[in-house]
Amino acid sequence: MGAATLKTASPPPRPADAASRHPLADPPHKGEGGRRASDPRITAGIIALGAIALLICGAFAGLLFEGAHDFSGAWAAFDPYLLRVVRFTLWQAALSTLLSVGPALLVARALSRHPRFPGRAFILQLFAVPLALPAIVAALGILALYGRAGYFAGVFAVIGGGSWPGIYGLSGILVAHVFFNLPLSVRLFLEALQTIPADQWRLASQLGMGARPAFRLIEWPTLRAALPGVAGLVFMLCITSFTIVLTLGGGPAATTLEVGIYQALRFDFDPARAVTLTLLQIALTFVVVLALTRLGANVAGDTNLPVAPRRYLSVNGTETLLNVVLIVLALLFVVGPMAATVMAGLGADLGRLAGEVVVRQATLTSAVLAFLSALLSVALSLALTMARRALALNRRSGAKTMLEHAADTGAGFVLVVPPIVVGAGWFLLLRHVGDVFAIAPVMVVTVNAVMAMPFALRAVRPAYDAASERHERLCAQLGITGWNRLMLVDWPSLRRPLATAFAFAMALSLGDLGVIALFGSDSVQTLPYLLLARMGSYRTQDAAGLALLLGLVCLALIMAAHWLGTEKNRDA
Amino acid sequence: MRTLFYSLATAMVVVLSGPALAKDKLTIYTYESFTADWGPGPVVKKEFEAECGCDVDFVSVADGVALLNRVRLEGASTKADIVLGLDTNLTADAKATGLFAPHGAVSDVNVPGGWSDDTFVPFDYGYFAVVYDTEKLKTPPKSLKDLVEGSADDKIVIQDPRTSTPGLGLLLWVKSVYGDKAPEAWAKLKSKVLTVTPGWSEAYGLFTKGEAPMVLSYTTSPAYHMVAENTERYQAASFEEGEYLQIEVAGITTTGAKNPLAEKFLAFMTGPKFQDAIPETNWMFPAGKTDKPLNPAFDKLVKPTKTLLFSPEEVAANRKAWVDEWLAAMSK
């Protein structure tokens, strides 16, 4: 049985026939139509998709309704300068993705080979923190190391001869993007690697399989299945980068489309142009993501309940050394700017800051909003994951339906719709109905939840698909569906990835400055909002202190999520 | 059913209008640093409430541009009676929205170059300036020309005119000095520009971290460091061509035109109780009558030999073309 499983995993089957490849992957069908209608997972997915579509389309409607009287700005947006912006946007995003995802594959694999690596759990928790740092905090942290006045400026000057010019330009943008996205990718790849059934490892061990064939036959197919999703996610994050690109880019030659969208809504207040540029951004991302899916593969997972205990292969000395070097390098790269942020924060008057009512209030507001966003985000992503899986099973073979595409990669495109566009659109739409201030917290929670959903989705999906592969038939035979199935069958294997998803979503919402910049007011102040406000009134020390506080709050919440995720099954 | 609906509606009207009946209220939209604990907001609120026997309700957003957009987004249904914190580069756009009403007579307005505008009233002003770190730069530029043609080793951090008010200020400054030759000046200045940030905060953050010895800021920036941090390390350079002026203004919205408190507030705004708070909370110069003398630190600041300013109409008409010109020169 085990040999058969191993065989299906390699070579990777073509995506289209993946679900039908394994004879046991197909659950018994009660007839296509009846099942589709009755599967509550698909209904949940449709509701989630509907909610997301409503959020985005509502915003576009609001903006277009307002901008309908004047479309001249929208057409004028297409000038030669735009072409250069598009070129640079794509170029920096592609490079950033390559530099983040490539090393992340290796680091994730190294971490998966050493489950007892000292401080492994803490490293992984630290890896979620960069997402919560506002771009300017990360940029200052990175510059504290590699800037003209950075810690390493002296060293670089000696190596390069002459004074160190700093990392302004494309290199700075890349370093910052890798700082954000390498740790993210590592965690997502690791999440995928952890779905490899223990039986496969046992078999590999029985066959005396070395590191190389084990990578080729066991790890790579799994990583490859996760690759398009993770790369697509990173690409989308980089394509919408704004503060990093401007601050570290060195001048307006380094400009992304996002800057144009922001400009259109800010100084020019031209909703039609903002929508046009957003649509262009979506179209460009679509092409790239489509190309990325060709890199990937689907894997048929293991249909058996794992019987082998979680034992791991012994890794030989040379590989251990290599893995340790990899992990330590990645750790240093990620922790460096964070340490610089901590150092700067310790210089602030932390006692006074902690005593300020506004700071306490902002901390509480941030935590509550981030918690609610994360909850909603995880629910959305779980609904979409379940629907996608159910649709893939129903389909057996043949082309994916529109619905499946939408639940799979389609929903991820919300990431390239700038929060300021969503916020402004709904503002315009709702001002006729009532008090826009009153809905500000709702707006912040909803938009952040939807923006974090693609991350949560990537964390949940490998585990859910793997679990479904194992339990689908059993559930169908015993007639376990809906809520019962979610709680009794799926929950135990989803607990940990859901915690990861929750941690990511929370970190992202915690660091948000997009929606809050529009909806924030003295009544709704989050920590990043307060941080920027302090920075904007000469209080750089306070801002540094708040950045430290933000990082600590984020880490605490992530640790809590992790603890909840592993509370009862510590061996998992 | 219908009775129930009406009684509910009546109940809601009573609940919603309850507090308003108790005391008259003035709603002021402004930017965040105005209402911060250390900003002028708390003092202004206390003083005006004592004078009018009313409630002042501040609603703050990130900055001046966000302020105008907030009002635009809310449209005619805006709750703001007063919008406080736009600058003269935004007033033409603000007027064009039709959401502002003319004000009555105001006295005591005192800004360089005088003031005549039927809609907006100034509450403070300042000059853009190149601020430098005396520990890093021994010989600061003496003119804009010096800066443009100086050594490429002495870097400056500036802001993007597409997203930031000071960024737009520098663009207009260069334009008013160089006119048609502005693109050439920018092409030369480009090598001295370390980076162009989206806003003032990022630029000033890089500057105080020591990344560059110069930053585009205000002549009043050194006053903050002298008064609050007791250091003379950061100073503004004085330019022979003069400095570009920024005047911050407030206006009454069409909503506020129905509220008699709005007109009273504008009169209060140019008086000493408001103006005395400005220098050391907003770090700008008072634009009206003061009772207290300025903190001596302000006497040490750069006094512009010449004040440069385009009219709001000129800015509104040319902003897009000038920004495009800047983009072309800077992204070569």
mmCIF file of C-alpha atoms in Angstrom, chain B residues 14 16 35 154 171 205 209 242 244 282:
data_model
loop_
_atom_site.group_PDB
_atom_site.id
_atom_site.type_symbol
_atom_site.label_atom_id
_atom_site.label_comp_id
_atom_site.label_asym_id
_atom_site.label_seq_id
_atom_site.Cartn_x
_atom_site.Cartn_y
_atom_site.Cartn_z
ATOM 1 C CA VAL B 14 -35.658 61.608 20.261
ATOM 2 C CA LEU B 16 -30.453 60.946 18.433
ATOM 3 C CA THR B 35 -6.008 67.155 18.253
ATOM 4 C CA ASP B 154 25.809 65.855 0.575
ATOM 5 C CA LEU B 171 8.239 71.453 -6.272
ATOM 6 C CA GLY B 205 12.726 59.642 10.215
ATOM 7 C CA LYS B 209 18.475 58.289 11.871
ATOM 8 C CA GLY B 242 13.795 83.164 -0.253
ATOM 9 C CA TYR B 244 8.310 79.050 0.064
ATOM 10 C CA ASN B 282 1.689 73.116 16.134
#
